[in-house]
Short mmCIF file of C-alpha atoms in Angstrom, two decimals:
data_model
loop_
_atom_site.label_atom_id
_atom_site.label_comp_id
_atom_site.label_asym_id
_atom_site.label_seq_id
_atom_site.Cartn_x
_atom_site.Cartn_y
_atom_site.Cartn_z
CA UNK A 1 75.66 115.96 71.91
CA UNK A 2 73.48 115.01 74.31
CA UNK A 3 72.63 111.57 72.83
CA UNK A 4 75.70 110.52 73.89
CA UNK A 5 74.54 110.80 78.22
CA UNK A 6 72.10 107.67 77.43
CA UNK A 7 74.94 105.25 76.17
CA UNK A 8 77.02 106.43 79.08
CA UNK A 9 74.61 105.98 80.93
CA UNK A 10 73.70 102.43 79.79
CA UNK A 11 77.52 101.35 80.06
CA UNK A 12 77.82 102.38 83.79
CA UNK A 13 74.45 100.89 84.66
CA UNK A 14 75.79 97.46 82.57
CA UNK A 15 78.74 97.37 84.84
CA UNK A 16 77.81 97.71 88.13
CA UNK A 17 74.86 94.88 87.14
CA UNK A 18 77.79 92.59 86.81
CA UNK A 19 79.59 93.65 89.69
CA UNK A 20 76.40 92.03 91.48
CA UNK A 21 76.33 88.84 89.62
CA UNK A 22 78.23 85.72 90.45
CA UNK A 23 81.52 85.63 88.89
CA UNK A 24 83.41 82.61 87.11
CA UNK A 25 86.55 82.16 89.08
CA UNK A 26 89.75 79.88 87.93
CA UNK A 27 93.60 80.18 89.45
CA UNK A 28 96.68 77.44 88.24
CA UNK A 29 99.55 76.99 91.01
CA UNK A 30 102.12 75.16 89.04
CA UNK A 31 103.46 71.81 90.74
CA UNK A 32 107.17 71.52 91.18
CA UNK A 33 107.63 68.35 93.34
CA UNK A 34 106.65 65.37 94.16
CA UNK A 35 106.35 66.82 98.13
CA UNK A 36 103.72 68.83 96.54
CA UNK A 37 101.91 66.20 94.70
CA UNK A 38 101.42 64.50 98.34
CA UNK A 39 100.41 67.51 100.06
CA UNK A 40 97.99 68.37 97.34
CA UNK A 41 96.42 64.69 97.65
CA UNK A 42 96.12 64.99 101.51
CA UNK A 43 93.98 68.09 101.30
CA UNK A 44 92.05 66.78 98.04
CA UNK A 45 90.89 63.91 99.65
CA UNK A 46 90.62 65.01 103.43
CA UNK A 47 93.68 63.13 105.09
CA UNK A 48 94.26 64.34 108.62
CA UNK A 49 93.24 67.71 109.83
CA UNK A 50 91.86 69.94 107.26
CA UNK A 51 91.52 73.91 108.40
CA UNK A 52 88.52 75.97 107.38
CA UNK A 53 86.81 72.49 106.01
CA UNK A 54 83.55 71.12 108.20
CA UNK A 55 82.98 67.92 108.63
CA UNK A 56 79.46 68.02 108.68
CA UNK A 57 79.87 69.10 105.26
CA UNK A 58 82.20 66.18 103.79
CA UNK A 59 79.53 63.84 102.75
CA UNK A 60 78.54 66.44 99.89
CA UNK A 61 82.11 66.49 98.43
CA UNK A 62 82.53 64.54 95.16
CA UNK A 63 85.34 62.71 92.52
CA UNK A 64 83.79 64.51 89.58
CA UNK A 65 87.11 62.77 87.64
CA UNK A 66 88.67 59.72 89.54
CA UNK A 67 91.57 59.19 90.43
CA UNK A 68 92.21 55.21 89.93
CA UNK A 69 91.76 53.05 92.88
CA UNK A 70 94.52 52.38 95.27
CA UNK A 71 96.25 55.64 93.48
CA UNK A 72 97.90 58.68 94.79
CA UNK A 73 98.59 61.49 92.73
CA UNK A 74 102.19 60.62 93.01
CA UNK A 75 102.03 56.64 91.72
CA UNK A 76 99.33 58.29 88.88
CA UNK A 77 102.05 60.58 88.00
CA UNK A 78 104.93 58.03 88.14
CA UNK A 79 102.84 55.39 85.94
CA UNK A 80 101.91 58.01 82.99
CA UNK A 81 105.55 59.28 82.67
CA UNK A 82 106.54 55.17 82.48
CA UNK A 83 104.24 55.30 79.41
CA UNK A 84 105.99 57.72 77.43
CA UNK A 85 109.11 56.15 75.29
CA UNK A 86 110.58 59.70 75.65
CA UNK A 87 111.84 59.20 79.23
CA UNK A 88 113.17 55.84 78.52
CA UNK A 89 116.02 57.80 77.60
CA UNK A 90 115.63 61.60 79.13
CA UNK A 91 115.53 62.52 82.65
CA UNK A 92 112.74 65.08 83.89
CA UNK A 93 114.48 68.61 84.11
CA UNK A 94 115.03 69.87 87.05
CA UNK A 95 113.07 72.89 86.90
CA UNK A 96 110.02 71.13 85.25
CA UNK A 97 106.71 71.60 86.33
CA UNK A 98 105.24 68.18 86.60
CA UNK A 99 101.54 68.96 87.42
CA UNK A 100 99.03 71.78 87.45
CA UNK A 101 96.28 72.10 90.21
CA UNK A 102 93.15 74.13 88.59
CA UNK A 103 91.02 75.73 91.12
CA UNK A 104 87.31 76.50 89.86
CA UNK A 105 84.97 78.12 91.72
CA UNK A 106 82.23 81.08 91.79
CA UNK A 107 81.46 84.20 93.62
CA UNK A 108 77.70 83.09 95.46
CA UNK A 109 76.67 86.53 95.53
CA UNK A 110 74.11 87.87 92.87
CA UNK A 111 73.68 84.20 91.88
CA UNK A 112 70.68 83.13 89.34
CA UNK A 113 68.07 81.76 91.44
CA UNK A 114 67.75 78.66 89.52
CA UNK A 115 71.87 78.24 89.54
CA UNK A 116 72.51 74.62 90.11
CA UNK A 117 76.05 73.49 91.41
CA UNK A 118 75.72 69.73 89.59
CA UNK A 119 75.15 71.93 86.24
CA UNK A 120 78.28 74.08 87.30
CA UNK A 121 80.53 71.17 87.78
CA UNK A 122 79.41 69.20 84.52
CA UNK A 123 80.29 72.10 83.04
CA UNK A 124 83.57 72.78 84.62
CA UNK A 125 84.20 69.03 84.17
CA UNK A 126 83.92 69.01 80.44
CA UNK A 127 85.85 72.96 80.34
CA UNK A 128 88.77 70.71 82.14
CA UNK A 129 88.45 67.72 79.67
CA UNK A 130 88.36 69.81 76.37
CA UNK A 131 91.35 71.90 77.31
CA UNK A 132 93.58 69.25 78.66
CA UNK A 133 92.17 65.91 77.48
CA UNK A 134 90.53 63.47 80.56
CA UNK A 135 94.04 61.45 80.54
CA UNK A 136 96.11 63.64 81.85
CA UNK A 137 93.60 64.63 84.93
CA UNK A 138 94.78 62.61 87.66
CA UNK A 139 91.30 64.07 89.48
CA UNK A 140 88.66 66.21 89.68
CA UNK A 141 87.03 66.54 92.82
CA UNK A 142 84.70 69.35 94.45
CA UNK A 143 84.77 70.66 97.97
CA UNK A 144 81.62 71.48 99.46
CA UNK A 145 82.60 71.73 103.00
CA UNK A 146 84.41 74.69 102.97
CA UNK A 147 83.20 78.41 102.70
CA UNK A 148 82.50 78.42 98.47
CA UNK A 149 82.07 75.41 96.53
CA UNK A 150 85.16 74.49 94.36
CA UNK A 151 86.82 72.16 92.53
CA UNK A 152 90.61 71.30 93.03
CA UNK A 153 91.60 69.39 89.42
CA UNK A 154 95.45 68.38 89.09
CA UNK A 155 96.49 68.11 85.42
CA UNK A 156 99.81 66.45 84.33
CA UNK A 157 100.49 68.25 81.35
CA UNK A 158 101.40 65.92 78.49
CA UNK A 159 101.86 67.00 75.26
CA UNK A 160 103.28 65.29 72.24
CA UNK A 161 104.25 62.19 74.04
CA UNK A 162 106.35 64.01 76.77
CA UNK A 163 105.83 66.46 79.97
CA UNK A 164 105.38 70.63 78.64
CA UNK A 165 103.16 72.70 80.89
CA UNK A 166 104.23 75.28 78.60
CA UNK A 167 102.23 73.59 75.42
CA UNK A 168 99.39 74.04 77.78
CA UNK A 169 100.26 78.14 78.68
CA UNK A 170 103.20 79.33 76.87
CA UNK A 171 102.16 83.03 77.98
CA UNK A 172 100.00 85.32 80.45
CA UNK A 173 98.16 85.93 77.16
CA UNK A 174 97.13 81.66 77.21
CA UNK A 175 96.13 82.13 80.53
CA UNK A 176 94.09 85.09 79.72
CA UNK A 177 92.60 83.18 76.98
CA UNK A 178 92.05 80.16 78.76
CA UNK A 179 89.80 82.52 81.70
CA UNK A 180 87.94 83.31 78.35
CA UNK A 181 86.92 79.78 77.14
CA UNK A 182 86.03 79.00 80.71
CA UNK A 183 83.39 81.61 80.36
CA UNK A 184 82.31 80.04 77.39
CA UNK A 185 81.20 76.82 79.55
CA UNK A 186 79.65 79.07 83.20
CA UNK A 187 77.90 81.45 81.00
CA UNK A 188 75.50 78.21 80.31
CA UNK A 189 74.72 78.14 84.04
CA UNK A 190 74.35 82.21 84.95
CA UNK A 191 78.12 83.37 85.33
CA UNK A 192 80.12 86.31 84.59
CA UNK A 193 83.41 86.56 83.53
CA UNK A 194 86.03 87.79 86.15
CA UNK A 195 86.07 91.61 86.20
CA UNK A 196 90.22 91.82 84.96
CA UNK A 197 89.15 89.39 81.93
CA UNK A 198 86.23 91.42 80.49
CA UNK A 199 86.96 92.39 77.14
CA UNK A 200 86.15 96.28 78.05
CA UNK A 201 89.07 96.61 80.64
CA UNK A 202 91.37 95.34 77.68
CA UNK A 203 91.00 98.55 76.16
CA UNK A 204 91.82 102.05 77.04
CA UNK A 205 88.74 103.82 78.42
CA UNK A 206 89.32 107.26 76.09
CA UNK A 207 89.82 104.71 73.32
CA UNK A 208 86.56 102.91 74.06
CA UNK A 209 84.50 106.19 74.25
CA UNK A 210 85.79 107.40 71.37
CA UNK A 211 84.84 104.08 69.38
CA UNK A 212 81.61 104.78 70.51
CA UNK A 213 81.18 108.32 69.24
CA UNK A 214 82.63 107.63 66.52
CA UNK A 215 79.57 104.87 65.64
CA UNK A 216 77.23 107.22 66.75
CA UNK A 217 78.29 109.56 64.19
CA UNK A 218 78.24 106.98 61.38
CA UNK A 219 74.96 106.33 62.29
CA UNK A 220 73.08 109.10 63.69
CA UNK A 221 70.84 111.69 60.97
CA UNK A 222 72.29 115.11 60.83
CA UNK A 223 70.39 118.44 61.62
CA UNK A 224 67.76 119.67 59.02
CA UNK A 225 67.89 122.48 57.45
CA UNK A 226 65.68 124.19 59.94
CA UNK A 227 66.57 122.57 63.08
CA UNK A 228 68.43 124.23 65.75
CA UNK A 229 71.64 122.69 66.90
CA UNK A 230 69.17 122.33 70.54
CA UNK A 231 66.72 121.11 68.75
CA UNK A 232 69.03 118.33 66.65
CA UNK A 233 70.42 117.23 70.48
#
């Protein structure tokens, strides 16, 4: 039927519009060391040669969540594992991840014209809080001297008084989910979700269509009795 070209129609037209809007981004790199944890807090905070940052840019970066003063990420770390009886008598397994680093940021192109960044990072501040409660952020803190504003937030994931990254994101399906309640918070300030986490590309396409026609059916008057089948399209 030819009532059906219009919804196509509408879908195609509804997708590329968001290809053209500013996008939500968020990636997790686990942390496996406490080499890491020191490398991450030199680039955080700007110690020693940074590439691709400009330093007529650094005044505008921020601590959106501070990290105590006088701390590294390293001594934070080492101080909230000595609060947790569980370690008194465990050691940290080997292959533990001890930290995640959350990277939020935003495609600039297609951006609201009235998008503010301090709205973006409240919002990504209290996303961050919510899902991993504020004391186990060592820091939040956004970059706005390099290409795209971001913010680099390392988590240690405690959970039921001991360390568990995976009580955090047990699966890619968590992970998934978690891209999804991030949305929640950047919709507020003009953002899409990213294009592999919209709920359309979790279903088949023929599927999709055919939930469609199948609605239309349900819905749409049949023919009268002396209506052509042209006519009735």
């Amino acid at each position: 039927m030819s009532a059906y070209i219009p919804i196509h129609n509408f879908i195609a037209e509804n997708v590329e519009r968001r290809k053209k809007m500013g996008k939500q981004i968020m990636r997790v790199e686990p942390i496996h060391s406490m080499q890491a944890f020191s490398a991450k807090f030199k680039h955080n905070y700007r110690i020693g040669a940074i590439p691709n940052a400009n330093e007529a840019y650094s005044h505008m970066n921020e601590q959106i969540i501070r990290l105590p003063a006088g701390e590294t990420y390293n001594t934070f770390f080492e101080k909230k594992l000595m609060e947790l009886p569980y370690y008194e008598t465990h050691k940290i397994r080997k292959n533990a991840t001890l930290g995640l680093e959350f990277m939020l940021s935003y495609g600039t192109s297609g951006l609201p014209k009235d998008f503010s960044v301090k709205e973006w990072m409240e919002k990504s501040k209290q996303f961050l809080m919510d899902q991993f409660g504020k004391e186990n952020i060592a820091s939040a803190v956004l970059h706005m001297d390099e290409g795209t504003p971001h913010i680099h937030a390392v988590i240690i994931p405690i959970k039921d008084g001991k360390l568990s990254a995976r009580a955090f994101l047990p699966d890619r399906q968590a992970m998934r989910d978690l891209h999804t309640k991030y949305y929640q918070y950047t919709k507020e300030v003009g953002l899409e979700p990213e294009n592999r986490y919209m709920h359309i590309q979790h279903q088949k396409v023929g599927m999709f269509y055919s939930n469609i026609n199948l609605a239309l059916e349900k819905t749409l008057p049949g023919p009268r009795d002396d209506e052509t089948l042209y006519d009735y399209s």
